[in-house]
Tab-separated table of C-alpha atoms in Angstrom:
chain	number	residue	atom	x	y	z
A	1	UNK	CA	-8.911	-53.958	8.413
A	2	UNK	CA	-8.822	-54.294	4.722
A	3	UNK	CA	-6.424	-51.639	2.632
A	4	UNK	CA	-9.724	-49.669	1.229
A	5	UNK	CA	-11.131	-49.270	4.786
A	6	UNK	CA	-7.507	-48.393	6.222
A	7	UNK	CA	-6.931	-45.199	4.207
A	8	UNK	CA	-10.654	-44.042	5.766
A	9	UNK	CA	-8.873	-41.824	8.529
A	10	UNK	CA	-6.270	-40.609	5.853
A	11	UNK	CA	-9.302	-39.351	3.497
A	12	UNK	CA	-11.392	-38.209	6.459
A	13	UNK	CA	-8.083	-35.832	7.767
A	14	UNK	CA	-7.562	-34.524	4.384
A	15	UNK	CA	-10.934	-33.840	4.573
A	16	UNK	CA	-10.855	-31.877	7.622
A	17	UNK	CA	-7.956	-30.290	6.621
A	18	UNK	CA	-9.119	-29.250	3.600
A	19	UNK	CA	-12.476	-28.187	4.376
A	20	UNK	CA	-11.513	-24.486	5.317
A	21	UNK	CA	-10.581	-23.851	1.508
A	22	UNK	CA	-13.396	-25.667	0.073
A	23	UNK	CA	-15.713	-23.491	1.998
A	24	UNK	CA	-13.785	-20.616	1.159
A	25	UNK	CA	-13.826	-21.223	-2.724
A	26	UNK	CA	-17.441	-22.438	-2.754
A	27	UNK	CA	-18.629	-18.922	-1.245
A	28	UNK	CA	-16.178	-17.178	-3.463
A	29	UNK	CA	-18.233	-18.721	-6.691
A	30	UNK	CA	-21.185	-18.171	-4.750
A	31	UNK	CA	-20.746	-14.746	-4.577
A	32	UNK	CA	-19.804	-14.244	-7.855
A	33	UNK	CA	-23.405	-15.068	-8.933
A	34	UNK	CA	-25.673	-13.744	-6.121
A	35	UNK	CA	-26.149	-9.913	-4.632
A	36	UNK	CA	-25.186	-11.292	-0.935
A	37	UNK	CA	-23.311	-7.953	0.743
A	38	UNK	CA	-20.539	-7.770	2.348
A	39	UNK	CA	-20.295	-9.472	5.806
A	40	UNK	CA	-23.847	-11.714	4.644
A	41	UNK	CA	-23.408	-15.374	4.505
A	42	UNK	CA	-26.544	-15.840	2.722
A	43	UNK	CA	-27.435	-14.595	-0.897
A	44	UNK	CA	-30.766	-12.972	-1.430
A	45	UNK	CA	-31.219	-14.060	-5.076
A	46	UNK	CA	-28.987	-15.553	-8.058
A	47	UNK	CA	-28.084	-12.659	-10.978
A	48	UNK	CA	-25.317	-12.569	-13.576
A	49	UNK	CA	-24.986	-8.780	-13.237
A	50	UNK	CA	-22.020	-9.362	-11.535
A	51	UNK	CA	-20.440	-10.550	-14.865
A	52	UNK	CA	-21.375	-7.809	-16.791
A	53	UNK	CA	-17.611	-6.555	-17.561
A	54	UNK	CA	-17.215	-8.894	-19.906
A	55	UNK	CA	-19.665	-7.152	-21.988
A	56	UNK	CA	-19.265	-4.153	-20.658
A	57	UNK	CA	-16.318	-2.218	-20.937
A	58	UNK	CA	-18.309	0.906	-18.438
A	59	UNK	CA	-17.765	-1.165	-15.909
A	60	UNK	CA	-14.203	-1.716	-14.874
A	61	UNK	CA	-12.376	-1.087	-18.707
A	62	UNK	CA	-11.668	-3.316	-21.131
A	63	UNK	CA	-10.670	-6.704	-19.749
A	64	UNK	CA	-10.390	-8.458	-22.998
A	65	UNK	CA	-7.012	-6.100	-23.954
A	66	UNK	CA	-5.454	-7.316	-20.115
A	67	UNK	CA	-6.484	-10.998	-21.146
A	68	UNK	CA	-4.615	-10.703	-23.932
A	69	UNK	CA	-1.976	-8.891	-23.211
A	70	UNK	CA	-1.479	-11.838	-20.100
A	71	UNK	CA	-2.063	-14.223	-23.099
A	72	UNK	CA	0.823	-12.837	-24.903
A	73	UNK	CA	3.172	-12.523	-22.386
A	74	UNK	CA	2.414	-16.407	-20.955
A	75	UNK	CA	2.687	-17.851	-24.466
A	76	UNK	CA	6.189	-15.528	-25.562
A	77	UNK	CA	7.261	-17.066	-21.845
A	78	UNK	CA	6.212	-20.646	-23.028
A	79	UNK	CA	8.125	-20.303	-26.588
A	80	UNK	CA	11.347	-18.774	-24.576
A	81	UNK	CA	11.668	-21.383	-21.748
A	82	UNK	CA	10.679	-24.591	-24.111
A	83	UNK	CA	13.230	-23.671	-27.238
A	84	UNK	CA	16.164	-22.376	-24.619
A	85	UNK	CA	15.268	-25.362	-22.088
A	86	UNK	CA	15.309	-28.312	-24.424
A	87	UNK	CA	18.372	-27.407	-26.171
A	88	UNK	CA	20.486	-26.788	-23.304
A	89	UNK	CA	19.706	-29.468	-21.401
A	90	UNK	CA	20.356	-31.541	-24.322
A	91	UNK	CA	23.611	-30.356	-24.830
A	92	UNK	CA	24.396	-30.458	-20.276
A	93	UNK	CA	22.771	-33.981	-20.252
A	94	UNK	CA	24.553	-35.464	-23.619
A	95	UNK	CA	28.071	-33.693	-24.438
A	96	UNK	CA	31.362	-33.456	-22.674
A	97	UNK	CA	31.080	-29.487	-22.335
A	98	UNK	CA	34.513	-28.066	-20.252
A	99	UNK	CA	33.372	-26.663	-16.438
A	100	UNK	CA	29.837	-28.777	-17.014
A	101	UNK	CA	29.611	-28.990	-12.784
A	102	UNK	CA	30.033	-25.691	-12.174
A	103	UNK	CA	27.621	-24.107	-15.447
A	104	UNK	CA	25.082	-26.976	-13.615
A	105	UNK	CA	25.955	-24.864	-9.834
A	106	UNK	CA	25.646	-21.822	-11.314
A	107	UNK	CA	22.338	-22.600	-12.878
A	108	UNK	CA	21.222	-23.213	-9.314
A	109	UNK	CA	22.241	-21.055	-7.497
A	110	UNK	CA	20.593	-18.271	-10.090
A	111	UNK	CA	17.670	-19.441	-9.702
A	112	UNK	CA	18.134	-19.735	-5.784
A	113	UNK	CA	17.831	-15.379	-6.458
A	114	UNK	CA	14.432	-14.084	-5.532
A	115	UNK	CA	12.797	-11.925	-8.081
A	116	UNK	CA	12.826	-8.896	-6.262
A	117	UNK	CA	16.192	-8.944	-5.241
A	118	UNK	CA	17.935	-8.583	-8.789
A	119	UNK	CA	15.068	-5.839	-10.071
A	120	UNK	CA	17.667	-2.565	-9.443
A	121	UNK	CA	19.884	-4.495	-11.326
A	122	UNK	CA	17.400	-5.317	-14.212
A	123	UNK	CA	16.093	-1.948	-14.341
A	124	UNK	CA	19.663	-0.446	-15.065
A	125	UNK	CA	19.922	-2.854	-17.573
A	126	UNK	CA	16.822	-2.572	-19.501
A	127	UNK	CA	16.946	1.254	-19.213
A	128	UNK	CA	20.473	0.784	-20.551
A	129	UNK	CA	19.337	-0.844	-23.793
A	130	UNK	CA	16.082	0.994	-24.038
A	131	UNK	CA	13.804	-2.307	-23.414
A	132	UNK	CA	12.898	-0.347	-19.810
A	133	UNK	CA	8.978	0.365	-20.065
A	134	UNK	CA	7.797	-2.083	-22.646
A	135	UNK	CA	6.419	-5.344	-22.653
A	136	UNK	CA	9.548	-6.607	-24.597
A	137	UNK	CA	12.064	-6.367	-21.603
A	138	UNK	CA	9.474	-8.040	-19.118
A	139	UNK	CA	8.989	-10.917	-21.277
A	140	UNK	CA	12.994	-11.352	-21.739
A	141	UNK	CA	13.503	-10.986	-18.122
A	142	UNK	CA	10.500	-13.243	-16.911
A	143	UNK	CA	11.939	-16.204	-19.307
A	144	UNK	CA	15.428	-15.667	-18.272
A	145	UNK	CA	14.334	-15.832	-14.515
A	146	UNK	CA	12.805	-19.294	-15.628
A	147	UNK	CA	15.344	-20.911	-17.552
A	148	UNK	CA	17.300	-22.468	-15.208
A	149	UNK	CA	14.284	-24.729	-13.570
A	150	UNK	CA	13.382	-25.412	-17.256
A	151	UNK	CA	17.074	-26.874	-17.906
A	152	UNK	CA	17.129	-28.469	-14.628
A	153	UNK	CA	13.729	-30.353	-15.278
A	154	UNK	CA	14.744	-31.048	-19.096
A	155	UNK	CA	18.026	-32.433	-17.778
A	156	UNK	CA	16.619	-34.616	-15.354
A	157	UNK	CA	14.014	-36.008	-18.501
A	158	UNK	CA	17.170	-36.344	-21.140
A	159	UNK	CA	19.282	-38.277	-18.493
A	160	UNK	CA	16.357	-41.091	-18.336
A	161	UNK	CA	16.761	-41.342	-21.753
A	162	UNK	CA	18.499	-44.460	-22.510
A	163	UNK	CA	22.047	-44.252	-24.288
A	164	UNK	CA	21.337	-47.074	-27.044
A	165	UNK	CA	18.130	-45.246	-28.762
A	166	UNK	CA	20.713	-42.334	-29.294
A	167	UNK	CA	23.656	-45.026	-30.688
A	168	UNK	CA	21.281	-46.990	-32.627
A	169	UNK	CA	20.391	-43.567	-34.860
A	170	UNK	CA	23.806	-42.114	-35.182
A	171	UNK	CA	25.345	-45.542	-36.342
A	172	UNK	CA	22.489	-45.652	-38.522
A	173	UNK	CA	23.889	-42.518	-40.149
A	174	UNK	CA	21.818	-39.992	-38.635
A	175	UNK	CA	22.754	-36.600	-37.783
A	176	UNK	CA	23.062	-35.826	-34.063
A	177	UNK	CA	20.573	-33.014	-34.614
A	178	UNK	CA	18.218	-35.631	-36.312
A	179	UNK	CA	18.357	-38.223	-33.815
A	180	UNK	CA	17.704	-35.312	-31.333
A	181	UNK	CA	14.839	-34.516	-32.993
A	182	UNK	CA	13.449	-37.886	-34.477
A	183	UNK	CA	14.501	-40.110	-31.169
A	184	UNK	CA	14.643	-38.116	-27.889
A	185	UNK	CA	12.521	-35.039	-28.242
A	186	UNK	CA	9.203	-38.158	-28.526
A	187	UNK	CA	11.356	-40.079	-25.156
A	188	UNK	CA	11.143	-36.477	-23.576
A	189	UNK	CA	7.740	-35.608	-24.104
A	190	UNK	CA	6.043	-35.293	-21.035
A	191	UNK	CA	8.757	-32.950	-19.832
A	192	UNK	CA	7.895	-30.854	-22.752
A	193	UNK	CA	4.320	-30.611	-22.195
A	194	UNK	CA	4.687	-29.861	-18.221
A	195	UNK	CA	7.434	-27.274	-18.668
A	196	UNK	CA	5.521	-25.516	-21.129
A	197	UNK	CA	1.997	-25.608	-18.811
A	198	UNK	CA	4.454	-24.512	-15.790
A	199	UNK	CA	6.029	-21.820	-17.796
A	200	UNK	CA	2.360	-20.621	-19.772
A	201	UNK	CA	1.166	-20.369	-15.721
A	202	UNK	CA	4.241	-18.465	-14.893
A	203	UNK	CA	4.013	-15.973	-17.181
A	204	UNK	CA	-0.065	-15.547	-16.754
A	205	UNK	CA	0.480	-14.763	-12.683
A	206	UNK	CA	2.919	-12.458	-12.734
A	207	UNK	CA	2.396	-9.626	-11.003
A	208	UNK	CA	5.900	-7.968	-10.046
A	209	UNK	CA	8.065	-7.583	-13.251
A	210	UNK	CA	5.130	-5.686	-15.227
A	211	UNK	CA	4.092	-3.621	-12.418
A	212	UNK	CA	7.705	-2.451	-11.906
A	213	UNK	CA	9.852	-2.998	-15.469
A	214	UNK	CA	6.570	-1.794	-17.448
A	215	UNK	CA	4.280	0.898	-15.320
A	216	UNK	CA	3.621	2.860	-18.048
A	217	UNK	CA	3.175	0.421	-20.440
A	218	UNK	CA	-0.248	0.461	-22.448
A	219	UNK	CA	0.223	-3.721	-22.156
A	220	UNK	CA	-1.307	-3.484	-18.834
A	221	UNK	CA	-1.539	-7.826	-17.716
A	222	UNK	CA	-4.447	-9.444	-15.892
A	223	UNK	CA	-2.515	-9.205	-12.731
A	224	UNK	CA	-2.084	-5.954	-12.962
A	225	UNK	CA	-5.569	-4.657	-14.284
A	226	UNK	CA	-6.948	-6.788	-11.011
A	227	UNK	CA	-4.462	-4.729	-8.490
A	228	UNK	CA	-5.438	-1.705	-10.311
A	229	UNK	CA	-9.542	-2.178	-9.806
A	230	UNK	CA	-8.722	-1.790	-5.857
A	231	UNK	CA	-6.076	0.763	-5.335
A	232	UNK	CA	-8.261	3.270	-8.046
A	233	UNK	CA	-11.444	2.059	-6.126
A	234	UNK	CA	-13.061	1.689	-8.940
A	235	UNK	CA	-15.632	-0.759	-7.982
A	236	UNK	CA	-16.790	1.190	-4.870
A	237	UNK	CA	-17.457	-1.279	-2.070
A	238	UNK	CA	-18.630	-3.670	-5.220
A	239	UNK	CA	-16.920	-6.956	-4.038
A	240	UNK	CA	-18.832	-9.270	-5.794
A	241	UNK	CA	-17.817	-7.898	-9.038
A	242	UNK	CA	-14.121	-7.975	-7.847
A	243	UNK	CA	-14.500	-11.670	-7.466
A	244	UNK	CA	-16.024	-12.176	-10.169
A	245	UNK	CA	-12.927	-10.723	-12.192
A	246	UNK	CA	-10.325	-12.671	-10.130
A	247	UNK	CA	-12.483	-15.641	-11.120
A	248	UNK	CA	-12.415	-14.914	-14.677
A	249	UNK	CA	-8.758	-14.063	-14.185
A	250	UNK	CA	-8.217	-18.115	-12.768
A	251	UNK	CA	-10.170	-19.684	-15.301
A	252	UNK	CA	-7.279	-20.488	-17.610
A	253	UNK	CA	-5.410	-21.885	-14.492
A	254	UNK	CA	-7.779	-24.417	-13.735
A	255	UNK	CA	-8.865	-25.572	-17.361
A	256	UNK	CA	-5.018	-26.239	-18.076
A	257	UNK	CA	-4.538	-27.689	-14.614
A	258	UNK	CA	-7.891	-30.228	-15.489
A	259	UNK	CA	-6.660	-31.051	-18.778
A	260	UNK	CA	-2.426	-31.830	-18.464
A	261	UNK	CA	-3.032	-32.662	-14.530
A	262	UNK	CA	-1.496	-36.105	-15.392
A	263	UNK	CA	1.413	-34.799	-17.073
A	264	UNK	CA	2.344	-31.738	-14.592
A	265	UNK	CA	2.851	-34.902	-11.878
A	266	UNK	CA	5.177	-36.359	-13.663
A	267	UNK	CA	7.461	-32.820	-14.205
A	268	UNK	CA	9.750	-34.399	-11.371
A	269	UNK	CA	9.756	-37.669	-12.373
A	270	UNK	CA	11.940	-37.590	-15.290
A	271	UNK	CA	11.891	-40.897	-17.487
A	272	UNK	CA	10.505	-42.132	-21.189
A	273	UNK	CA	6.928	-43.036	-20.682
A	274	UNK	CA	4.444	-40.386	-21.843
């Protein structure tokens, strides 16, 4: 058997495995753009009207002010985790810092915590300094609750980096923040460009930390807009229209996930080549 026609059964049981979600997403688009009802596995006819709340704010508010608001709070999450990331993992990779082992153990094991388990904690904290309620304290506590996998992954890219590139520009008389910039941030960029896709994607799916730190917030998130359609009943027994907003709500997801796909697989890999 040659190697194309030996990874057949691989492909075809991947296939079969598989084929339960395909069929579940296809009919989830599906919907989204026929009037099938509930419990029908056949559409009657293909309409948009489904889509409408996009145009419309009538129909289940103003989506446009939760995309953004999700915008701003992935993007604040990007700018928090790449600046804090890069620079302390420079500084854990490349210096002699005192108790280095046990800052790297600690790291870990705070982001071994669960979410949920620190948000009493949190809450005192941001009602403490006045940050409980506002959009503000979720975005400081969602990009401290993803630092430490940002300086773990950053670490992981600076220690590929080879020692001589960094030699070669300080005994050419560069500064050590120069050759950090000029040198290793270009050795280190496909860590850079997963971290911030992982941490944009973070930020746009959370649910928990605005629902609880923020409930009153007018900054209401994607996330929470969705949840909100369902437990107000808003939409009736309108399910097509509800998938057609958790659609909408994905389309980021995937268009990031299509374009930096190659880069995201390498977020593990460490090394120089970009």
């Amino acid at each position: 058997m040659t190697r194309n026609f030996s990874t057949i059964p691989l492909i075809l049981a991947i296939t079969l495995v598989s084929l339960p979600l395909m069929v579940m997403y296809g009919f989830l688009i599906l919907d989204t753009f026929t009037d099938a009802p509930p419990g029908e596995l056949w559409p009657d006819r293909f309409t948009l009207e489904h889509w409408r709340f996009l145009f419309d704010t009538s129909v289940v508010g103003n989506v446009w002010a939760a995309t953004g608001n999700s915008l701003i709070l992935a993007l604040s999450m990007m700018v928090i985790v790449l600046s804090l990331s890069t620079t302390a993992a420079y500084a854990i990779s490349r210096l002699h810092l005192p108790y280095r082992r046990f800052f790297l153990a600690g790291i870990m094991v705070m982001h071994a915590f669960p979410a949920v388990t620190l948000l009493i904690g949190v809450f005192f904290v941001l009602n403490f300094t006045g940050l409980y309620n506002s959009m503000i304290g979720v975005i400081l506590v969602k990009g401290a609750l993803m630092l430490p996998f940002g300086i773990w992954i950053m670490k992981g890219f600076y220690d590929a980096v080879p020692w001589e590139i960094e030699m070669a520009g300080v005994q050419d008389g560069a500064s050590r923040f120069t050759v950090w910039r000029r040198l290793i941030l270009p050795q280190v960029k496909p860590g850079l460009v997963a971290l911030g896709v992982f941490s944009f994607l973070d930020g746009w799916g959370e649910y928990l930390l605005p629902r609880i730190l923020a409930p009153g917030s007018e900054m209401t998130v994607l996330s929470v807009f969705l949840n909100e359609l369902i437990a107000a009943d808003q939409l009736g027994y309108d399910f097509n229209l509800f998938k057609s907003v958790g659609v909408f709500y994905t389309l980021p997801v995937i268009l990031l996930f299509v374009i930096f796909q190659n880069r995201l697989m390498n977020i593990f890999g460490g090394g120089t080549k970009g």
